[in-house]
Amino acid sequence: MKFSFTQDQRLFAEGLRDLLSKQCTPTHVREAWENQAGHLPDLWSRLAEMGVLSMLVPESQGGMGGTLIDAVLLFQELGRAAVPGPVLEHMAVAAPALAHTQWAHALNDGTAIATLWVDANPYVAHAQVANIILTHDSVITDFSIDDVHGIDGGRQLFTVHAQSTTKASSEVFGLPASDVMALASAAYLIGVSEAMIEVAAEYARQREQFGKPIGSFQAVKHLMSDALLKVEFAKAPTYRAAWSASTGSSTVLRDISMAKALASEAAYRASRSTMQVHGGIGYTWEADLQLWMKKSWALMRAYGDATYHRRRVGASVLHG
Amino acid sequence: MDLNETAQESAFRSEARTWLEANVPTSALPSFDTAEGFALHRAWEKKLYDGGWSAVSWPVEYGGRDADYIMWLIFEEEYYRSGAPGRVNQNGIFLLGPTIMEVGTQAQKTKFLPSMASSEIVWAQAWSEPNAGSDMASIRSKATRDGDEWVLNGQKIWASRAVWADWCFGIFRTDPTAERHRGLTFILCPLDLPGITVRPIAQLDGDTGFAEIFFDDVRVPVANTLGEENKGWAVAMATAGFERGVSLRSPARFTEAVKRLIHLWKTYGDPSDTALSDAVTDAWMQAEGYRLHTYQTVTGMLEGRTIGAEASLNKIFWSEMDVRIHEIALQILGPEAERMEGPSQRWVDGFLFSLSGPIYAGTNEIQRNIIADRVLQLPKGI
């Protein structure tokens, strides 16, 4: 029994954090939100070069040949930076699922951009950025879109009208696309939560009232500690779900659901507490906190919310 | 990352299971906070020791098996699975023992560890004082040097197991000119010395699991000092770190409680009540999450990382989870939950005990302050 990441896995994640700290600052994320581009093209190229986009693609198909254990810390880092655009959908599902198709090369090098349309969701996130939409059993490349105005500027929502479809599988490592996305979103939400807590802790160190930093007040300390507690206890279940998915464990769907339920609730709690710590400024468009808060509110519901996933865990552990 | 057990770990699990199945008493012992129950629990500890299972993570020379932290967790899983008695010498084996191994002299290790592993000596803790609870650094009980002896005076309170235990450990003010956490010394003291009065305190459940200890010119050898003189706070913090960290409440306690909760729900729960089944599922996820988190923590310790203020996260998590598990059980039990005997007894007893969790070993509010200050780096408030 060994519950830790290898040095290589940690170093790769640190490398990604380093890249994102330069090329995906809150200023960059805002740009992608406000110019309606929906993503950051320069960053996208760098993610392709680094091998992030093709992490789960077999080496024989030009990818990095990684497992979901290799990828889970990367999802978390992408969340810390609130990376806009369909990076999770592309990296976790589309690129590996389509690794043996005509689109493989373009997906690996990032010249094609894919998003997902699964779970009978009426809306497709990132459709304005994507030139490939992967559904549960087909690929759509010829389509038109209507903006339905998603809450998260880095994950805009559309209705899609497909002109034609091509049969394709969306499974990754034998798992349905929506489950792989539930796992990727859980890890991404952990990163989002960590970032919100860091931003709020910094604010609480600087902001003074009654002649003292507000972070010295116990009411503020306890809000922050409780937020951190939920995030820290969502991590191990998320990493375990990645292990179960990588090893074909019979409990993989239960484990993914546990991770998504806990990470969704942790992210929501973190969004509420960190906004409260910000006071009035937390309720403004100007505060960077919203870049992560809105990400948490979008992804906590996408690919199954906490109630859906808790009941799937219940079906396994109460009736199993 | 490999979450499968190694062959060695599986063999260890199997050996523990076999021994426990053959040796665990078939009916539950009376509470160890009664005279009869205490004696029976001490006898059980001796049996565990003779089998080599009382302190599996300790070195072989002191009565352990040199089991690493992962194997210790496996042993704990088997221990709780078997329904074996509570550990009456928890204060010694899991709290003081590791501290002696870290800071004790060779003479202290030889003197105290084997008798602790066998529970020939059962230990009580004596941290708190009437005016030093959450604010533990305001300790006033003092130890005054007289030749080769300390002379102890003062009062400790909430000393768990002190009613029937043999020795206690605590911190005493040895430098009256020093303030707060400076000038304190960690001292080990027999409980049968002249000048010691132990006054039992009835707990919420009516048992006398803790006590006040009065020290009136009690003389102990200076050799009973653990760690350096006037550095007792650091020694105590090391002990408290173990306690909050992993050893005080191992995950198996909660994963087994949740198995019983699911059984209770299957027996008495209304399956159409989705709020209830959601709550039971959530209890399962919390216990499982705590188990996973602990395996991750101990892997880190085996790889050389130390457990710091993160220990406070564990303490809040398990203590609140324990309360929640019991609240759900009482909800399922309905009218039976009002009785102190019958099918509800273990759950009602457990509920009362769970309520002490957010208070002892440092209140959860103090833990939240520690997390805020040391993990989140917020400015000091108090």
XYZ file of C-alpha atoms in Angstrom:
702
model
C 0.000 0.000 0.000
C 1.477 3.274 -1.076
C -0.754 6.331 -1.327
C 1.464 8.973 -2.864
C 2.516 10.373 -6.210
C 5.894 9.727 -7.783
C 8.465 12.463 -7.997
C 7.931 12.606 -11.777
C 4.208 13.100 -11.321
C 4.778 15.896 -8.808
C 7.422 17.584 -10.939
C 5.207 17.551 -14.016
C 2.413 19.172 -12.009
C 4.842 21.776 -10.678
C 5.959 22.505 -14.229
C 2.358 23.063 -15.239
C 1.795 25.330 -12.255
C 4.828 27.326 -13.268
C 3.554 27.743 -16.832
C 0.069 28.729 -15.654
C 1.412 31.230 -13.133
C 2.884 33.119 -16.106
C 0.396 32.491 -18.906
C -2.885 32.101 -17.070
C -2.976 34.895 -14.503
C -6.338 36.384 -13.500
C -5.657 39.119 -16.100
C -5.381 36.485 -18.832
C -8.503 34.676 -17.637
C -10.455 37.946 -17.691
C -9.289 38.604 -21.237
C -10.703 35.276 -22.357
C -13.957 36.057 -20.557
C -14.376 39.588 -21.811
C -13.303 39.290 -25.431
C -15.634 36.314 -25.851
C -12.769 34.161 -27.159
C -13.565 31.650 -24.467
C -10.008 30.435 -24.195
C -6.343 31.492 -24.462
C -4.861 30.396 -27.823
C -1.215 30.968 -26.803
C -1.675 28.956 -23.629
C -3.435 26.228 -25.607
C -0.342 25.815 -27.817
C 1.906 25.624 -24.784
C -0.344 22.984 -23.166
C -0.065 20.964 -26.383
C 3.750 21.328 -26.494
C 4.088 20.335 -22.861
C 2.084 17.186 -23.472
C -0.808 18.156 -21.237
C -3.420 17.878 -23.999
C -2.177 14.436 -25.038
C -1.399 13.136 -21.539
C -3.923 10.283 -21.773
C -3.237 9.411 -25.425
C -1.191 6.208 -25.943
C 2.423 6.739 -26.975
C 1.772 4.647 -30.087
C -0.721 7.343 -31.125
C 1.641 10.213 -30.483
C 0.588 10.958 -26.922
C 2.267 10.876 -23.519
C 0.850 7.478 -22.596
C -0.171 8.640 -19.129
C -2.796 7.229 -16.801
C -5.491 9.079 -14.883
C -3.127 8.969 -11.885
C -0.634 10.919 -14.006
C -3.384 13.318 -15.042
C -5.212 13.971 -11.782
C -2.697 16.477 -10.382
C -2.739 18.249 -13.752
C -6.531 18.649 -13.613
C -6.044 20.129 -10.157
C -3.418 22.612 -11.407
C -5.665 23.660 -14.303
C -8.357 24.409 -11.735
C -6.021 26.447 -9.551
C -5.511 28.749 -12.513
C -9.209 28.644 -13.570
C -7.979 27.861 -17.079
C -10.722 28.938 -19.497
C -11.822 26.814 -22.436
C -12.440 23.128 -23.062
C -9.143 21.873 -21.670
C -10.698 19.185 -19.456
C -13.069 17.925 -22.137
C -10.281 17.852 -24.720
C -7.610 16.349 -22.519
C -9.578 13.907 -20.358
C -11.944 12.538 -22.993
C -11.765 13.713 -26.593
C -8.044 13.254 -27.255
C -7.769 9.734 -25.768
C -11.206 8.597 -27.022
C -10.399 9.693 -30.588
C -6.767 8.552 -30.474
C -7.355 5.978 -33.218
C -9.250 8.270 -35.563
C -8.380 10.763 -38.295
C -8.514 13.586 -35.707
C -5.864 12.123 -33.409
C -2.887 14.130 -34.626
C -4.702 17.476 -34.605
C -6.082 16.817 -31.128
C -2.621 15.980 -29.796
C -0.962 19.065 -31.219
C -3.883 21.300 -30.334
C -4.678 22.457 -33.862
C -8.082 20.884 -33.379
C -10.078 21.784 -30.273
C -12.703 19.407 -28.958
C -15.496 19.685 -26.471
C -18.191 17.275 -25.229
C -21.953 16.942 -25.466
C -22.976 14.204 -23.031
C -25.416 13.427 -20.207
C -28.485 14.474 -22.237
C -27.487 18.037 -21.351
C -29.340 20.502 -23.597
C -26.277 22.758 -23.624
C -22.753 22.327 -24.877
C -19.958 24.161 -23.077
C -17.172 25.754 -25.141
C -18.902 25.131 -28.485
C -17.715 28.521 -29.822
C -14.085 27.456 -29.367
C -14.392 23.874 -30.551
C -14.219 22.522 -34.065
C -14.980 18.989 -32.879
C -17.886 18.042 -30.625
C -17.791 14.511 -29.243
C -21.083 13.067 -28.087
C -21.584 9.800 -26.295
C -21.388 7.903 -29.615
C -20.497 10.313 -32.406
C -18.338 13.158 -33.640
C -19.848 16.393 -34.912
C -17.668 18.673 -36.994
C -20.301 20.499 -39.007
C -22.589 22.471 -36.717
C -24.076 25.841 -35.874
C -24.454 27.324 -32.388
C -26.572 29.738 -30.340
C -25.207 31.365 -27.202
C -27.347 30.643 -24.109
C -25.102 32.693 -21.793
C -23.443 30.497 -19.182
C -22.572 31.952 -15.777
C -18.849 31.151 -16.131
C -17.160 33.350 -18.745
C -14.510 30.669 -19.171
C -17.115 28.014 -19.892
C -19.685 29.584 -22.145
C -22.767 27.569 -23.030
C -24.478 26.994 -26.363
C -27.193 25.050 -28.053
C -25.788 23.131 -30.991
C -27.420 22.179 -34.277
C -25.525 19.358 -35.902
C -25.446 19.209 -39.689
C -23.915 15.747 -39.804
C -22.420 13.202 -37.414
C -19.859 10.415 -37.627
C -20.000 7.359 -35.377
C -17.297 7.300 -32.701
C -16.725 5.951 -29.211
C -16.373 8.385 -26.314
C -15.083 5.823 -23.818
C -11.731 6.348 -22.124
C -10.004 3.420 -20.414
C -13.317 1.565 -20.721
C -15.176 4.277 -18.784
C -18.076 6.416 -20.039
C -17.094 9.982 -20.956
C -19.328 11.481 -18.274
C -17.587 9.483 -15.538
C -14.143 10.464 -16.734
C -15.360 14.071 -16.747
C -16.797 13.671 -13.234
C -13.335 12.618 -12.060
C -11.537 15.372 -13.991
C -14.022 17.974 -12.699
C -13.596 16.774 -9.118
C -9.828 17.310 -9.336
C -10.272 20.625 -11.160
C -12.721 21.775 -8.436
C -10.146 20.962 -5.774
C -7.697 23.253 -7.531
C -10.379 25.935 -7.867
C -11.117 25.657 -4.145
C -7.453 25.864 -3.178
C -7.095 29.025 -5.241
C -10.156 30.666 -3.681
C -8.817 29.890 -0.208
C -5.393 31.323 -1.059
C -6.899 34.494 -2.509
C -9.167 34.968 0.517
C -6.341 34.240 2.992
C -4.232 36.901 1.307
C -7.144 39.348 1.479
C -7.650 38.526 5.184
C -3.958 39.251 5.844
C -4.141 42.669 4.147
C -7.591 44.044 4.865
C -7.787 45.916 8.170
C -10.838 46.746 10.283
C -10.930 47.825 13.915
C -7.225 48.531 13.455
C -6.288 44.895 12.782
C -6.107 42.532 9.824
C -9.484 40.789 9.609
C -7.638 37.447 9.439
C -6.795 37.891 13.128
C -10.484 37.573 14.063
C -11.669 34.121 15.054
C -14.914 34.368 13.090
C -12.840 34.803 9.936
C -10.268 32.160 10.912
C -12.992 29.584 11.502
C -14.737 30.269 8.192
C -11.435 29.772 6.436
C -10.441 26.660 8.388
C -13.764 24.984 7.694
C -13.419 25.704 4.000
C -9.933 24.204 3.974
C -11.102 21.146 5.917
C -13.616 20.155 3.264
C -11.110 20.619 0.457
C -8.374 18.639 2.197
C -10.730 15.733 2.855
C -11.900 15.703 -0.777
C -8.348 15.184 -2.051
C -7.601 11.599 -1.016
C -10.958 10.309 -2.361
C -10.256 12.060 -5.670
C -6.775 10.573 -5.957
C -8.164 7.175 -5.026
C -10.785 7.505 -7.777
C -7.965 8.199 -10.252
C -6.205 5.064 -9.028
C -9.381 2.990 -9.351
C -9.893 4.319 -12.882
C -6.293 3.526 -13.806
C -6.333 -0.005 -12.459
C -9.762 -1.162 -13.600
C -10.982 -1.507 -10.011
C -14.484 -2.921 -9.642
C -15.406 0.050 -7.429
C -14.375 2.706 -9.936
C -17.830 4.230 -10.512
C -18.549 4.382 -6.778
C -15.136 5.960 -6.191
C -15.562 8.562 -8.931
C -18.982 9.464 -7.543
C -17.586 9.837 -4.044
C -14.894 12.167 -5.363
C -17.313 14.292 -7.388
C -19.820 14.592 -4.527
C -17.151 15.642 -2.011
C -15.288 17.979 -4.366
C -18.521 19.681 -5.498
C -19.583 20.359 -1.921
C -16.102 21.445 -0.892
C -15.950 23.892 -3.797
C -19.339 25.361 -3.012
C -18.407 25.778 0.650
C -15.125 27.404 -0.355
C -16.925 29.790 -2.708
C -19.363 30.877 0.004
C -16.774 31.270 2.746
C -14.175 33.044 0.660
C -16.746 35.469 -0.753
C -17.928 36.195 2.786
C -14.337 36.878 3.883
C -14.035 39.396 1.026
C -17.078 41.325 2.241
C -18.525 43.846 -0.223
C -15.628 43.560 -2.644
C -16.486 39.860 -3.001
C -19.771 40.885 -4.579
C -18.120 42.906 -7.339
C -17.204 42.139 -10.916
C -13.808 43.654 -10.193
C -12.720 41.073 -7.605
C -10.781 38.207 -9.165
C -12.492 35.785 -6.816
C -15.403 35.496 -9.258
C -13.123 33.818 -11.841
C -12.960 30.774 -9.557
C -16.356 31.082 -7.863
C -18.226 30.902 -11.134
C -16.076 27.990 -12.233
C -17.082 26.188 -9.040
C -20.777 26.935 -9.573
C -20.605 25.614 -13.137
C -18.592 22.467 -12.515
C -20.258 21.462 -9.226
C -23.348 20.744 -11.312
C -21.772 19.551 -14.547
C -21.307 15.792 -15.014
C -23.553 15.035 -12.057
C -24.057 17.160 -8.952
C -23.374 16.102 -5.373
C -26.855 14.637 -4.867
C -26.704 12.565 -8.031
C -23.286 11.201 -7.134
C -24.069 10.649 -3.444
C -27.059 8.515 -4.463
C -24.878 6.529 -6.810
C -22.509 5.882 -3.902
C -25.538 4.966 -1.779
C -26.768 2.502 -4.372
C -23.418 0.761 -4.034
C -22.789 0.869 -0.295
C -26.322 0.655 1.125
C -27.670 -1.975 -1.208
C -24.488 -3.693 -2.303
C 0.541 4.994 -6.086
C -0.547 1.457 -5.347
C -3.542 1.039 -3.093
C -3.397 -2.743 -3.102
C -1.895 -4.450 -0.091
C 1.516 -6.039 -0.510
C 1.860 -9.759 0.160
C 3.554 -8.909 3.439
C 0.704 -6.610 4.464
C -1.914 -9.222 3.605
C -0.041 -11.870 5.570
C 0.127 -9.501 8.543
C -3.616 -8.816 8.283
C -4.355 -12.482 8.160
C -2.137 -13.237 11.171
C -3.810 -10.474 13.190
C -7.275 -11.665 12.205
C -6.533 -15.250 13.181
C -5.165 -14.274 16.573
C -8.016 -11.874 17.334
C -10.694 -14.355 16.291
C -9.207 -16.901 18.686
C -8.683 -14.514 21.600
C -11.211 -11.664 21.669
C -13.652 -12.109 24.592
C -16.967 -13.439 23.338
C -19.040 -10.984 25.364
C -18.389 -7.278 25.856
C -16.419 -6.280 28.965
C -17.881 -3.804 31.464
C -16.756 -0.188 30.882
C -13.091 0.395 31.733
C -14.257 3.379 33.733
C -15.544 1.008 36.436
C -13.330 -0.877 38.921
C -14.297 -4.289 37.594
C -14.086 -3.231 33.955
C -10.710 -1.604 34.469
C -9.235 -4.829 35.889
C -10.698 -6.893 33.048
C -9.364 -4.469 30.440
C -5.929 -4.566 32.029
C -6.023 -8.375 31.851
C -7.039 -8.135 28.173
C -4.101 -5.810 27.510
C -1.749 -8.368 29.086
C -3.164 -11.039 26.790
C -2.632 -8.756 23.792
C 0.931 -8.116 24.959
C 1.664 -11.822 25.401
C 0.451 -12.360 21.844
C 2.668 -9.513 20.650
C -0.262 -7.313 19.609
C -0.465 -4.581 22.245
C 1.872 -2.107 20.555
C 2.499 -3.395 17.039
C 4.245 -0.236 15.828
C 6.797 -0.263 18.657
C 10.287 -1.768 18.346
C 10.527 -5.475 19.136
C 12.807 -4.805 22.120
C 10.011 -2.953 23.932
C 7.284 -5.457 23.153
C 6.222 -4.379 19.668
C 6.567 -5.791 16.164
C 8.294 -2.947 14.355
C 5.192 -2.645 12.187
C 5.217 0.423 9.955
C 2.319 2.895 9.993
C 0.488 1.106 7.180
C 0.632 -2.161 9.085
C -0.488 -0.362 12.215
C -3.579 0.845 10.307
C -4.195 -2.700 9.079
C -3.956 -3.987 12.654
C -6.426 -1.336 13.765
C -8.862 -2.396 11.025
C -8.671 -5.978 12.211
C -8.911 -4.921 15.849
C -12.150 -2.997 15.346
C -13.514 -5.633 12.983
C -13.069 -8.237 15.706
C -15.083 -6.242 18.254
C -12.188 -6.355 20.728
C -12.323 -4.255 23.936
C -11.382 -0.569 24.088
C -7.745 0.225 24.837
C -7.507 1.148 28.503
C -3.857 2.164 28.179
C -4.364 4.365 25.106
C -2.803 7.315 26.958
C 0.358 5.303 27.440
C 0.758 3.190 24.342
C -0.325 5.729 21.725
C 0.447 9.040 23.402
C 3.229 8.845 25.964
C 5.028 5.825 24.502
C 5.901 7.440 21.163
C 7.018 10.581 23.036
C 9.345 8.593 25.302
C 10.782 6.919 22.204
C 11.402 10.332 20.669
C 12.810 12.309 23.595
C 13.340 9.863 26.486
C 16.693 8.663 27.834
C 17.705 5.045 27.349
C 17.018 4.428 31.050
C 13.505 5.817 30.681
C 12.829 3.693 27.620
C 13.963 0.556 29.437
C 12.040 1.411 32.562
C 8.738 2.613 31.154
C 8.098 1.085 27.735
C 7.850 -2.681 28.430
C 5.614 -2.163 31.485
C 3.482 0.154 29.351
C 3.181 -2.358 26.512
C 2.025 -5.035 28.972
C -0.206 -2.590 30.901
C 1.447 -3.581 34.135
C 1.491 0.214 34.388
C -1.579 1.978 33.039
C -1.149 5.682 32.357
C -3.404 8.669 32.926
C -2.871 12.006 31.233
C -2.781 15.149 33.344
C -2.693 18.160 31.039
C -5.573 20.477 31.909
C -6.026 22.558 35.009
C -9.079 24.421 36.274
C -7.694 27.597 34.681
C -5.706 25.996 31.877
C -8.045 24.276 29.432
C -7.965 25.622 25.917
C -5.355 28.060 27.218
C -3.000 25.274 28.225
C 0.035 27.541 28.450
C -1.417 29.208 31.539
C -0.566 26.153 33.649
C 0.064 26.953 37.325
C 0.810 23.563 38.924
C 4.442 23.797 39.839
C 7.454 21.597 40.340
C 10.160 22.946 42.640
C 13.635 21.460 42.637
C 14.895 20.017 45.937
C 18.136 18.123 45.404
C 17.441 15.123 43.203
C 13.713 15.520 43.559
C 10.871 17.579 42.167
C 8.291 18.729 44.686
C 4.911 18.940 42.937
C 2.059 21.202 44.034
C -1.157 22.115 42.301
C -4.242 20.669 40.662
C -4.959 18.889 37.371
C -8.394 18.195 35.970
C -10.091 16.099 33.256
C -7.312 13.544 33.789
C -8.659 10.599 31.810
C -8.212 7.097 33.340
C -6.792 8.706 36.527
C -9.284 6.988 38.822
C -7.704 3.550 38.418
C -4.467 4.224 36.551
C -1.016 3.679 38.098
C 0.991 6.638 36.801
C 0.279 9.980 35.204
C 2.167 12.359 32.939
C 1.774 16.093 32.662
C 3.507 19.447 32.503
C 4.398 21.573 35.491
C 5.761 25.090 35.882
C 9.425 24.811 36.854
C 10.559 28.368 36.182
C 8.156 30.713 37.978
C 9.766 33.750 36.339
C 9.071 32.483 32.826
C 5.801 33.250 31.118
C 3.267 31.142 29.283
C 4.748 28.178 27.445
C 8.290 28.825 28.619
C 9.481 27.413 31.930
C 7.335 24.255 31.860
C 8.676 20.730 32.389
C 7.207 17.351 31.406
C 7.141 15.053 34.455
C 6.079 11.420 35.000
C 4.527 10.651 38.387
C 3.130 7.561 40.151
C -0.442 8.092 41.365
C 0.013 6.288 44.691
C 2.545 8.680 46.241
C 1.945 10.522 49.523
C 0.391 13.912 48.864
C -1.667 12.800 45.838
C -5.437 12.912 46.026
C -7.475 11.665 43.087
C -11.074 12.833 43.055
C -13.223 11.088 40.433
C -15.528 13.186 38.272
C -18.700 11.567 36.956
C -18.957 12.063 33.215
C -22.109 12.780 31.242
C -22.702 9.010 31.042
C -22.329 8.624 34.830
C -19.017 6.727 34.678
C -15.905 8.153 36.291
C -13.623 8.153 33.271
C -11.766 11.226 34.400
C -10.700 12.827 37.638
C -9.098 15.744 39.382
C -5.596 15.121 40.713
C -4.374 17.219 43.637
C -0.617 17.418 44.269
C 0.405 18.440 47.796
C 4.213 18.375 48.247
C 4.490 15.242 46.128
C 8.120 14.147 45.677
C 9.326 12.467 42.475
C 12.917 11.885 41.319
C 14.319 14.388 38.825
C 15.013 11.312 36.684
C 11.255 11.328 35.961
C 11.693 14.418 33.780
C 10.886 13.661 30.138
C 12.920 15.802 27.760
C 14.761 18.907 28.876
C 13.906 20.911 31.953
C 11.841 23.996 31.049
C 11.201 22.559 27.562
C 8.078 20.646 28.551
C 5.833 22.588 26.196
C 7.686 21.310 23.144
C 7.559 17.748 24.494
C 3.824 18.094 25.184
C 3.227 19.502 21.731
C 5.003 16.502 20.209
C 2.680 14.285 22.213
C -0.366 16.324 21.284
C 0.699 16.122 17.648
C 0.635 12.314 17.768
C -2.681 12.422 19.567
C -4.415 14.716 17.125
C -2.547 13.318 14.174
C -3.162 9.677 13.599
C -2.962 7.576 16.717
C -5.823 8.783 18.882
C -8.651 7.805 16.588
C -7.691 5.440 13.853
C -10.036 5.273 10.850
C -11.129 1.720 11.579
C -13.122 2.930 14.559
C -15.336 4.933 12.211
C -15.476 2.559 9.241
C -16.698 -0.143 11.669
C -19.202 2.248 13.267
C -20.569 3.063 9.817
C -20.893 -0.654 8.989
C -23.036 -0.950 12.113
C -24.962 2.167 11.089
C -25.741 0.687 7.665
C -26.877 -2.511 9.363
C -29.107 -0.451 11.662
C -30.537 1.405 8.668
C -31.253 -1.856 6.856
C -32.985 -3.205 9.962
C -35.019 -0.196 11.077
C -34.650 2.574 8.492
C -37.449 3.628 6.141
C -36.012 2.915 2.677
C -38.307 5.509 1.088
C -36.796 8.270 3.273
C -34.197 9.626 0.869
C -32.978 12.269 3.320
C -32.114 9.436 5.695
C -30.430 7.236 3.094
C -28.478 10.289 1.884
C -27.349 10.898 5.472
C -26.248 7.280 5.925
C -24.390 7.415 2.605
C -22.730 10.615 3.663
C -21.582 8.982 6.906
C -20.067 6.174 4.839
C -18.274 8.697 2.613
C -16.889 10.561 5.607
C -15.525 7.423 7.254
C -14.107 6.192 3.948
C -12.665 9.650 3.257
C -10.989 9.693 6.660
C -9.542 6.232 5.987
C -8.134 7.330 2.629
C -6.823 10.585 4.040
C -5.044 8.671 6.821
C -3.431 6.219 4.410
C -2.208 9.200 2.410
C -0.863 10.885 5.567
C 1.004 7.823 6.795
C 2.482 7.147 3.360
C 3.822 10.682 3.561
C 5.266 9.989 7.015
C 6.925 6.808 5.716
C 8.446 8.918 2.931
C 9.919 11.278 5.501
C 7.362 14.055 5.778
C 6.301 15.114 9.271
C 2.791 15.790 10.448
C 2.387 19.369 11.601
C -0.610 21.614 12.038
C -2.471 19.435 9.524
C -3.075 17.159 12.522
C -5.653 19.703 13.638
C -7.642 19.050 10.453
C -7.843 15.361 11.378
C -9.010 16.077 14.890
C -11.887 18.285 13.735
C -12.841 15.845 11.015
C -13.045 12.647 13.061
C -14.680 14.254 16.079
C -17.459 15.887 14.053
C -17.917 12.734 11.979
C -18.298 10.678 15.154
C -21.080 12.939 16.418
C -22.793 12.811 13.024
C -22.689 8.997 12.804
C -24.370 8.749 16.203
C -26.953 11.438 15.461
C -28.065 9.491 12.400
C -28.225 6.255 14.392
C -30.416 7.858 17.062
C -32.682 9.248 14.367
C -33.123 5.736 12.973
C -33.764 4.306 16.452
C -36.678 6.678 17.099
C -38.282 6.083 20.533
C -35.595 3.532 21.466
C -33.036 6.368 21.315
C -34.409 7.709 24.592
C -33.370 4.540 26.485
C -30.017 3.852 28.090
C -30.438 0.093 27.635
C -31.873 -2.338 25.118
C -31.043 -2.280 21.391
C -30.120 1.399 21.573
C -27.617 1.146 24.414
C -24.419 1.091 22.425
C -25.575 3.937 20.203
C -26.747 6.125 23.081
C -23.521 5.485 25.012
C -21.600 6.199 21.828
C -23.554 9.393 21.220
C -22.728 10.709 24.687
C -19.068 9.805 24.256
C -18.934 11.322 20.765
C -19.965 14.675 22.231
C -16.696 14.809 24.157
C -14.673 14.497 20.939
C -15.005 18.111 19.800
C -13.837 19.165 23.295
C -10.967 16.926 24.410
C -7.442 16.922 23.010
C -7.864 20.642 22.286
C -11.322 21.983 21.424
C -12.229 22.149 17.762
C -12.293 25.945 18.027
C -8.648 25.886 19.143
C -7.881 23.504 16.247
C -9.515 25.949 13.827
C -7.292 28.706 15.181
C -4.229 26.501 14.735
C -5.170 25.708 11.128
C -5.838 29.363 10.379
C -2.556 30.501 11.929
C -0.161 27.781 10.824
C -1.632 26.331 7.642
C -3.371 29.395 6.197
C -0.845 31.848 7.666
C -3.468 34.239 8.972
C -2.298 36.844 11.506
C -2.260 35.775 15.155
C -5.358 36.877 17.035
C -4.936 35.568 20.585
